[in-house]
Amino acid sequence: MLSQKWRLQIRAINGGCGSFSFKSILNFSATATKKAQIQNADMVNYLLDSLGFSRDAAITTLSKVPHLRPSPEKVDPIVCYFQNLGFSKTQIRSMVSGHPRLLCRNVDKTLVPKLNFFRELGLSGSGLRKVVVQCSDRGLDTFIKPRVLYLRQLLGTDDNVVAVLNRDSTVLKFLDAERVDTNVKLLRNYGMTDDNIVKCITNWPRRFFTLKPGGIKDVLHRVENVLGIPRESAMFRHGVAVLASLDRSKVDEKLGVFRSFGWPESVILKTVRSQPLILTKSAPTIQKVVDFFMNELGCSSDFLGSNPAFLTYSLEKRVKPRNEVLKILKKLNKKKAALSTVLCMSESKFRKCYVLPYKVILPDMCDAYLTKTEIPTIELR
């Protein structure tokens, strides 16, 4: 039983209409819940019909923004805007799935200014889409512009800024100017030119922006004292970029692949010093490449250590197709050349010398080679 005091207070709250009405509160709650369910059902159907979501995917996406309660009326202008920019349903669905808050943005106040800013900067296609989505909840004047200005000053040109954003669309979120300035100073102290520093950053922005100064110091020490690459070497910046982008365990795993084939430590280090970018390949890929050269082609570790660039070529797009062409031509006594010679050729020169002259008499060989080495062109809207 409620005390007289509480009865009086509740009566006052209810405008003096008697005892506290729990029923009215329950009715209000039920009405609100029902309204939310109807609204949610409408949004599920909208995502199904407009963007091709599955029912489960639509429900999962909406469950991530329950408090925002997007509605078809609010979301449709957003979808139409992206469609008018040339984004496909698949692309919009992907953006919404990964960033459901996009459903609740204001087109004119939030999306249009940011899109225009990044387009004027030089972003387009998938790079533009990713950056806008990543920054959809960040202020243009308070967050985005100051960071882009810093990157422009650091990297020198808008093209370099665009390259960094295309490489990693989340860069602006984790950019720490003070840390980056300290890291750049450390690189300069090791003799790296600003041009080489910019190249390192544009290729591996996340690691250079997130590594603490102690991490950069460790990388510089290992490049010089473990890999043995001198500071004045043209390969020094590549060594820094590679080790900065990899954990120690990954580097050890990849070096272990060479050891598993019986390579002496001196040859391994010679190879890595000459072509540190070899370590950007995964351990399984290095395994396949070394296995093919040694067990299929009969190359020795000394030979590969003296020609480390061979290990950086694509096995499926370059090495194997060119090897097949040479085998056919040698078998028919049409042309003789060492694989080591033709591997270094540009694609256009190899086709001109070893493929196109035989298009009439060896059409199958030519078609097979051109099919295997064709690089599809990806059009970005």
GROMACS .gro file of C-alpha atoms in nm:
model
  381
    1MET     CA    1   0.000   0.000   0.000
    2LEU     CA    2   0.121   0.349  -0.083
    3SER     CA    3   0.154   0.597   0.203
    4GLN     CA    4  -0.072   0.901   0.214
    5LYS     CA    5   0.231   1.120   0.135
    6TRP     CA    6   0.311   0.932  -0.183
    7ARG     CA    7  -0.056   0.923  -0.283
    8LEU     CA    8  -0.069   1.303  -0.260
    9GLN     CA    9   0.252   1.343  -0.465
   10ILE     CA   10   0.134   1.103  -0.732
   11ARG     CA   11  -0.207   1.273  -0.742
   12ALA     CA   12  -0.029   1.604  -0.799
   13ILE     CA   13   0.177   1.458  -1.083
   14ASN     CA   14  -0.139   1.323  -1.243
   15GLY     CA   15  -0.312   1.657  -1.220
   16GLY     CA   16  -0.515   1.559  -0.917
   17CYS     CA   17  -0.698   1.276  -1.089
   18GLY     CA   18  -0.684   1.017  -0.820
   19SER     CA   19  -0.444   0.731  -0.761
   20PHE     CA   20  -0.134   0.662  -0.972
   21SER     CA   21  -0.224   0.504  -1.308
   22PHE     CA   22   0.021   0.223  -1.384
   23LYS     CA   23  -0.209   0.118  -1.663
   24SER     CA   24  -0.157   0.446  -1.847
   25ILE     CA   25   0.221   0.402  -1.833
   26LEU     CA   26   0.196   0.045  -1.959
   27ASN     CA   27  -0.031   0.158  -2.241
   28PHE     CA   28   0.216   0.433  -2.335
   29SER     CA   29   0.505   0.187  -2.332
   30ALA     CA   30   0.315  -0.065  -2.541
   31THR     CA   31   0.219   0.203  -2.792
   32ALA     CA   32   0.580   0.324  -2.821
   33THR     CA   33   0.707  -0.032  -2.863
   34LYS     CA   34   0.449  -0.108  -3.128
   35LYS     CA   35   0.537   0.213  -3.314
   36ALA     CA   36   0.907   0.125  -3.303
   37GLN     CA   37   0.835  -0.226  -3.431
   38ILE     CA   38   0.630  -0.090  -3.721
   39GLN     CA   39   0.902   0.162  -3.802
   40ASN     CA   40   1.168  -0.109  -3.785
   41ALA     CA   41   0.961  -0.337  -4.009
   42ASP     CA   42   0.925  -0.056  -4.262
   43MET     CA   43   1.302  -0.003  -4.261
   44VAL     CA   44   1.370  -0.375  -4.302
   45ASN     CA   45   1.141  -0.383  -4.605
   46TYR     CA   46   1.304  -0.067  -4.740
   47LEU     CA   47   1.652  -0.218  -4.719
   48LEU     CA   48   1.524  -0.536  -4.885
   49ASP     CA   49   1.350  -0.358  -5.171
   50SER     CA   50   1.585  -0.065  -5.231
   51LEU     CA   51   1.931  -0.208  -5.163
   52GLY     CA   52   1.889  -0.584  -5.195
   53PHE     CA   53   1.960  -0.672  -4.833
   54SER     CA   54   1.865  -1.016  -4.708
   55ARG     CA   55   1.614  -1.001  -4.423
   56ASP     CA   56   1.870  -1.123  -4.169
   57ALA     CA   57   2.131  -0.872  -4.289
   58ALA     CA   58   1.879  -0.586  -4.274
   59ILE     CA   59   1.774  -0.676  -3.919
   60THR     CA   60   2.137  -0.707  -3.809
   61THR     CA   61   2.227  -0.371  -3.962
   62LEU     CA   62   1.934  -0.191  -3.798
   63SER     CA   63   2.005  -0.353  -3.462
   64LYS     CA   64   2.333  -0.158  -3.452
   65VAL     CA   65   2.151   0.178  -3.448
   66PRO     CA   66   1.834   0.114  -3.245
   67HIS     CA   67   1.846   0.449  -3.066
   68LEU     CA   68   1.868   0.645  -3.391
   69ARG     CA   69   1.556   0.488  -3.543
   70PRO     CA   70   1.616   0.553  -3.913
   71SER     CA   71   1.304   0.567  -4.129
   72PRO     CA   72   1.253   0.517  -4.504
   73GLU     CA   73   1.162   0.886  -4.535
   74LYS     CA   74   1.498   0.989  -4.387
   75VAL     CA   75   1.708   0.721  -4.555
   76ASP     CA   76   1.572   0.749  -4.909
   77PRO     CA   77   1.738   1.089  -4.980
   78ILE     CA   78   2.071   0.940  -4.869
   79VAL     CA   79   2.036   0.641  -5.100
   80CYS     CA   80   1.922   0.860  -5.391
   81TYR     CA   81   2.216   1.092  -5.338
   82PHE     CA   82   2.472   0.813  -5.362
   83GLN     CA   83   2.292   0.663  -5.662
   84ASN     CA   84   2.302   0.998  -5.839
   85LEU     CA   85   2.677   1.003  -5.781
   86GLY     CA   86   2.702   0.674  -5.968
   87PHE     CA   87   2.725   0.437  -5.672
   88SER     CA   88   2.568   0.098  -5.738
   89LYS     CA   89   2.321  -0.072  -5.504
   90THR     CA   90   2.592  -0.319  -5.411
   91GLN     CA   91   2.832  -0.040  -5.315
   92ILE     CA   92   2.570   0.146  -5.111
   93ARG     CA   93   2.465  -0.178  -4.939
   94SER     CA   94   2.827  -0.245  -4.849
   95MET     CA   95   2.867   0.105  -4.704
   96VAL     CA   96   2.548   0.080  -4.500
   97SER     CA   97   2.635  -0.268  -4.371
   98GLY     CA   98   2.974  -0.157  -4.249
   99HIS     CA   99   2.860   0.182  -4.120
  100PRO     CA  100   2.489   0.174  -4.027
  101ARG     CA  101   2.509   0.527  -3.882
  102LEU     CA  102   2.524   0.643  -4.242
  103LEU     CA  103   2.148   0.581  -4.249
  104CYS     CA  104   2.097   0.872  -4.012
  105ARG     CA  105   2.316   1.137  -4.174
  106ASN     CA  106   2.180   1.459  -4.319
  107VAL     CA  107   2.257   1.475  -4.690
  108ASP     CA  108   2.284   1.852  -4.729
  109LYS     CA  109   2.450   1.930  -4.397
  110THR     CA  110   2.678   1.629  -4.353
  111LEU     CA  111   2.744   1.428  -4.669
  112VAL     CA  112   2.747   1.684  -4.952
  113PRO     CA  113   3.010   1.917  -4.799
  114LYS     CA  114   3.243   1.627  -4.718
  115LEU     CA  115   3.204   1.464  -5.057
  116ASN     CA  116   3.271   1.793  -5.233
  117PHE     CA  117   3.578   1.857  -5.019
  118PHE     CA  118   3.733   1.517  -5.086
  119ARG     CA  119   3.646   1.529  -5.457
  120GLU     CA  120   3.816   1.867  -5.488
  121LEU     CA  121   4.116   1.715  -5.313
  122GLY     CA  122   4.134   1.456  -5.590
  123LEU     CA  123   3.967   1.147  -5.447
  124SER     CA  124   3.734   0.943  -5.665
  125GLY     CA  125   3.587   0.596  -5.702
  126SER     CA  126   3.620   0.348  -5.418
  127GLY     CA  127   3.872   0.569  -5.238
  128LEU     CA  128   3.620   0.852  -5.219
  129ARG     CA  129   3.346   0.621  -5.095
  130LYS     CA  130   3.559   0.468  -4.822
  131VAL     CA  131   3.692   0.797  -4.687
  132VAL     CA  132   3.350   0.964  -4.678
  133VAL     CA  133   3.202   0.668  -4.492
  134GLN     CA  134   3.491   0.662  -4.244
  135CYS     CA  135   3.452   1.036  -4.180
  136SER     CA  136   3.071   1.052  -4.186
  137ASP     CA  137   3.060   1.117  -3.810
  138ARG     CA  138   3.349   1.368  -3.806
  139GLY     CA  139   3.324   1.746  -3.840
  140LEU     CA  140   3.448   1.889  -4.169
  141ASP     CA  141   3.594   2.211  -4.028
  142THR     CA  142   3.689   2.083  -3.684
  143PHE     CA  143   3.837   1.744  -3.773
  144ILE     CA  144   3.880   1.668  -4.143
  145LYS     CA  145   4.025   1.990  -4.284
  146PRO     CA  146   4.294   2.038  -4.014
  147ARG     CA  147   4.419   1.683  -4.066
  148VAL     CA  148   4.421   1.708  -4.444
  149LEU     CA  149   4.612   2.037  -4.415
  150TYR     CA  150   4.869   1.865  -4.192
  151LEU     CA  151   4.909   1.580  -4.442
  152ARG     CA  152   4.951   1.830  -4.726
  153GLN     CA  153   5.230   2.005  -4.536
  154LEU     CA  154   5.392   1.673  -4.446
  155LEU     CA  155   5.368   1.506  -4.788
  156GLY     CA  156   5.410   1.810  -5.009
  157THR     CA  157   5.129   1.761  -5.262
  158ASP     CA  158   4.760   1.680  -5.280
  159ASP     CA  159   4.848   1.380  -5.498
  160ASN     CA  160   5.047   1.232  -5.211
  161VAL     CA  161   4.762   1.301  -4.968
  162VAL     CA  162   4.523   1.124  -5.204
  163ALA     CA  163   4.766   0.832  -5.235
  164VAL     CA  164   4.773   0.794  -4.856
  165LEU     CA  165   4.393   0.811  -4.825
  166ASN     CA  166   4.352   0.560  -5.107
  167ARG     CA  167   4.597   0.330  -4.933
  168ASP     CA  168   4.415   0.353  -4.599
  169SER     CA  169   4.081   0.530  -4.567
  170THR     CA  170   4.105   0.535  -4.186
  171VAL     CA  171   4.423   0.745  -4.174
  172LEU     CA  172   4.254   1.065  -4.060
  173LYS     CA  173   4.105   0.890  -3.759
  174PHE     CA  174   4.431   0.774  -3.603
  175LEU     CA  175   4.658   1.058  -3.720
  176ASP     CA  176   4.868   1.196  -3.432
  177ALA     CA  177   5.070   1.493  -3.557
  178GLU     CA  178   5.304   1.505  -3.258
  179ARG     CA  179   5.396   1.138  -3.295
  180VAL     CA  180   5.443   1.166  -3.671
  181ASP     CA  181   5.667   1.472  -3.633
  182THR     CA  182   5.887   1.283  -3.387
  183ASN     CA  183   5.910   0.980  -3.617
  184VAL     CA  184   5.999   1.197  -3.918
  185LYS     CA  185   6.276   1.363  -3.717
  186LEU     CA  186   6.419   1.021  -3.628
  187LEU     CA  187   6.420   0.917  -3.994
  188ARG     CA  188   6.598   1.238  -4.093
  189ASN     CA  189   6.860   1.179  -3.824
  190TYR     CA  190   6.937   0.847  -3.995
  191GLY     CA  191   7.004   1.029  -4.319
  192MET     CA  192   6.675   0.963  -4.497
  193THR     CA  193   6.577   1.240  -4.735
  194ASP     CA  194   6.234   1.401  -4.719
  195ASP     CA  195   6.155   1.248  -5.057
  196ASN     CA  196   6.229   0.896  -4.930
  197ILE     CA  197   6.035   0.959  -4.610
  198VAL     CA  198   5.732   1.063  -4.815
  199LYS     CA  199   5.761   0.747  -5.025
  200CYS     CA  200   5.769   0.532  -4.711
  201ILE     CA  201   5.466   0.705  -4.566
  202THR     CA  202   5.257   0.688  -4.883
  203ASN     CA  203   5.322   0.315  -4.915
  204TRP     CA  204   5.270   0.219  -4.549
  205PRO     CA  205   5.082   0.508  -4.384
  206ARG     CA  206   4.920   0.318  -4.099
  207ARG     CA  207   5.244   0.182  -3.957
  208PHE     CA  208   5.430   0.510  -3.983
  209PHE     CA  209   5.144   0.700  -3.823
  210THR     CA  210   5.084   0.453  -3.542
  211LEU     CA  211   5.434   0.333  -3.453
  212LYS     CA  212   5.566   0.498  -3.139
  213PRO     CA  213   5.910   0.665  -3.162
  214GLY     CA  214   6.059   0.369  -2.977
  215GLY     CA  215   5.926   0.141  -3.249
  216ILE     CA  216   6.080   0.352  -3.524
  217LYS     CA  217   6.415   0.351  -3.342
  218ASP     CA  218   6.400  -0.028  -3.322
  219VAL     CA  219   6.320  -0.056  -3.694
  220LEU     CA  220   6.610   0.171  -3.791
  221HIS     CA  221   6.848  -0.028  -3.570
  222ARG     CA  222   6.740  -0.363  -3.718
  223VAL     CA  223   6.765  -0.244  -4.078
  224GLU     CA  224   7.120  -0.124  -4.024
  225ASN     CA  225   7.253  -0.385  -3.780
  226VAL     CA  226   7.048  -0.700  -3.843
  227LEU     CA  227   6.980  -0.683  -4.217
  228GLY     CA  228   7.306  -0.499  -4.268
  229ILE     CA  229   7.171  -0.236  -4.508
  230PRO     CA  230   7.388   0.079  -4.489
  231ARG     CA  231   7.215   0.412  -4.433
  232GLU     CA  232   7.350   0.546  -4.761
  233SER     CA  233   7.213   0.251  -4.961
  234ALA     CA  234   6.917   0.309  -5.193
  235MET     CA  235   6.763   0.001  -5.032
  236PHE     CA  236   6.771   0.150  -4.681
  237ARG     CA  237   6.432   0.320  -4.714
  238HIS     CA  238   6.281  -0.003  -4.849
  239GLY     CA  239   6.421  -0.192  -4.553
  240VAL     CA  240   6.275   0.065  -4.314
  241ALA     CA  241   5.936   0.052  -4.485
  242VAL     CA  242   5.925  -0.328  -4.480
  243LEU     CA  243   6.033  -0.377  -4.119
  244ALA     CA  244   5.802  -0.097  -4.006
  245SER     CA  245   5.509  -0.276  -4.168
  246LEU     CA  246   5.583  -0.621  -4.024
  247ASP     CA  247   5.595  -0.771  -3.678
  248ARG     CA  248   5.920  -0.941  -3.578
  249SER     CA  249   5.749  -1.281  -3.581
  250LYS     CA  250   5.640  -1.233  -3.943
  251VAL     CA  251   5.992  -1.137  -4.052
  252ASP     CA  252   6.137  -1.441  -3.873
  253GLU     CA  253   5.874  -1.665  -4.033
  254LYS     CA  254   5.964  -1.546  -4.382
  255LEU     CA  255   6.339  -1.576  -4.328
  256GLY     CA  256   6.268  -1.925  -4.198
  257VAL     CA  257   6.129  -2.022  -4.539
  258PHE     CA  258   6.470  -1.964  -4.699
  259ARG     CA  259   6.637  -2.164  -4.422
  260SER     CA  260   6.398  -2.453  -4.487
  261PHE     CA  261   6.544  -2.481  -4.838
  262GLY     CA  262   6.896  -2.499  -4.697
  263TRP     CA  263   7.001  -2.145  -4.777
  264PRO     CA  264   7.312  -2.024  -4.589
  265GLU     CA  265   7.257  -1.721  -4.364
  266SER     CA  266   7.500  -1.517  -4.572
  267VAL     CA  267   7.294  -1.577  -4.888
  268ILE     CA  268   6.967  -1.501  -4.711
  269LEU     CA  269   7.100  -1.168  -4.584
  270LYS     CA  270   7.251  -1.088  -4.924
  271THR     CA  271   6.912  -1.150  -5.086
  272VAL     CA  272   6.718  -0.941  -4.837
  273ARG     CA  273   6.973  -0.657  -4.849
  274SER     CA  274   6.941  -0.641  -5.226
  275GLN     CA  275   6.561  -0.682  -5.235
  276PRO     CA  276   6.402  -0.614  -4.895
  277LEU     CA  277   6.061  -0.594  -5.064
  278ILE     CA  278   6.073  -0.974  -5.089
  279LEU     CA  279   5.960  -0.973  -4.727
  280THR     CA  280   5.633  -0.803  -4.822
  281LYS     CA  281   5.522  -1.132  -4.975
  282SER     CA  282   5.349  -1.382  -4.749
  283ALA     CA  283   5.545  -1.683  -4.621
  284PRO     CA  284   5.337  -1.928  -4.834
  285THR     CA  285   5.403  -1.717  -5.144
  286ILE     CA  286   5.778  -1.708  -5.077
  287GLN     CA  287   5.762  -2.085  -5.025
  288LYS     CA  288   5.597  -2.139  -5.365
  289VAL     CA  289   5.833  -1.904  -5.550
  290VAL     CA  290   6.153  -2.049  -5.403
  291ASP     CA  291   6.025  -2.404  -5.453
  292PHE     CA  292   5.951  -2.338  -5.822
  293PHE     CA  293   6.288  -2.180  -5.895
  294MET     CA  294   6.487  -2.443  -5.707
  295ASN     CA  295   6.293  -2.765  -5.768
  296GLU     CA  296   6.130  -2.695  -6.106
  297LEU     CA  297   6.396  -2.482  -6.273
  298GLY     CA  298   6.700  -2.615  -6.087
  299CYS     CA  299   6.827  -2.278  -5.964
  300SER     CA  300   7.071  -2.271  -5.673
  301SER     CA  301   7.046  -2.047  -5.369
  302ASP     CA  302   7.364  -1.869  -5.483
  303PHE     CA  303   7.208  -1.795  -5.822
  304LEU     CA  304   6.888  -1.662  -5.667
  305GLY     CA  305   7.085  -1.463  -5.411
  306SER     CA  306   7.265  -1.295  -5.700
  307ASN     CA  307   6.934  -1.236  -5.884
  308PRO     CA  308   6.694  -1.156  -5.599
  309ALA     CA  309   6.458  -0.957  -5.822
  310PHE     CA  310   6.339  -1.290  -5.968
  311LEU     CA  311   6.181  -1.372  -5.633
  312THR     CA  312   5.971  -1.055  -5.644
  313TYR     CA  313   5.806  -1.139  -5.978
  314SER     CA  314   5.457  -1.288  -5.990
  315LEU     CA  315   5.483  -1.663  -6.027
  316GLU     CA  316   5.149  -1.700  -6.207
  317LYS     CA  317   5.152  -1.380  -6.413
  318ARG     CA  318   5.518  -1.364  -6.516
  319VAL     CA  319   5.753  -1.649  -6.429
  320LYS     CA  320   5.547  -1.954  -6.527
  321PRO     CA  321   5.389  -1.808  -6.845
  322ARG     CA  322   5.725  -1.690  -6.980
  323ASN     CA  323   5.886  -2.020  -6.891
  324GLU     CA  324   5.614  -2.207  -7.084
  325VAL     CA  325   5.668  -1.989  -7.392
  326LEU     CA  326   6.043  -2.050  -7.384
  327LYS     CA  327   5.997  -2.427  -7.350
  328ILE     CA  328   5.770  -2.438  -7.655
  329LEU     CA  329   5.999  -2.221  -7.867
  330LYS     CA  330   6.308  -2.422  -7.769
  331LYS     CA  331   6.132  -2.750  -7.844
  332LEU     CA  332   6.048  -2.627  -8.195
  333ASN     CA  333   6.393  -2.470  -8.238
  334LYS     CA  334   6.228  -2.135  -8.299
  335LYS     CA  335   6.420  -1.927  -8.050
  336LYS     CA  336   6.663  -1.983  -7.766
  337ALA     CA  337   6.706  -1.763  -7.464
  338ALA     CA  338   6.777  -1.805  -7.096
  339LEU     CA  339   6.485  -1.758  -6.860
  340SER     CA  340   6.701  -1.524  -6.654
  341THR     CA  341   6.725  -1.297  -6.958
  342VAL     CA  342   6.355  -1.282  -7.042
  343LEU     CA  343   6.235  -1.247  -6.684
  344CYS     CA  344   6.392  -0.903  -6.666
  345MET     CA  345   6.220  -0.783  -6.982
  346SER     CA  346   5.923  -0.549  -6.971
  347GLU     CA  347   5.591  -0.709  -7.062
  348SER     CA  348   5.566  -0.518  -7.389
  349LYS     CA  349   5.918  -0.617  -7.497
  350PHE     CA  350   5.865  -0.984  -7.413
  351ARG     CA  351   5.543  -0.996  -7.613
  352LYS     CA  352   5.707  -0.819  -7.905
  353CYS     CA  353   6.006  -1.056  -7.915
  354TYR     CA  354   5.866  -1.392  -7.804
  355VAL     CA  355   5.489  -1.398  -7.843
  356LEU     CA  356   5.343  -1.183  -8.120
  357PRO     CA  357   5.585  -1.300  -8.396
  358TYR     CA  358   5.440  -1.652  -8.355
  359LYS     CA  359   5.073  -1.560  -8.343
  360VAL     CA  360   5.006  -1.722  -8.682
  361ILE     CA  361   5.210  -2.041  -8.651
  362LEU     CA  362   5.157  -2.093  -8.276
  363PRO     CA  363   4.816  -1.940  -8.203
  364ASP     CA  364   4.741  -2.163  -7.904
  365MET     CA  365   5.066  -2.067  -7.733
  366CYS     CA  366   5.003  -1.698  -7.792
  367ASP     CA  367   4.642  -1.712  -7.673
  368ALA     CA  368   4.738  -1.907  -7.361
  369TYR     CA  369   5.010  -1.658  -7.272
  370LEU     CA  370   4.797  -1.351  -7.333
  371THR     CA  371   4.514  -1.498  -7.126
  372LYS     CA  372   4.738  -1.581  -6.830
  373THR     CA  373   4.912  -1.244  -6.827
  374GLU     CA  374   4.613  -1.024  -6.895
  375ILE     CA  375   4.573  -0.759  -6.625
  376PRO     CA  376   4.209  -0.650  -6.599
  377THR     CA  377   4.140  -0.279  -6.590
  378ILE     CA  378   3.915  -0.177  -6.302
  379GLU     CA  379   3.705   0.123  -6.382
  380LEU     CA  380   3.633   0.351  -6.089
  381ARG     CA  381   3.336   0.579  -6.105
   0.00000   0.00000   0.00000
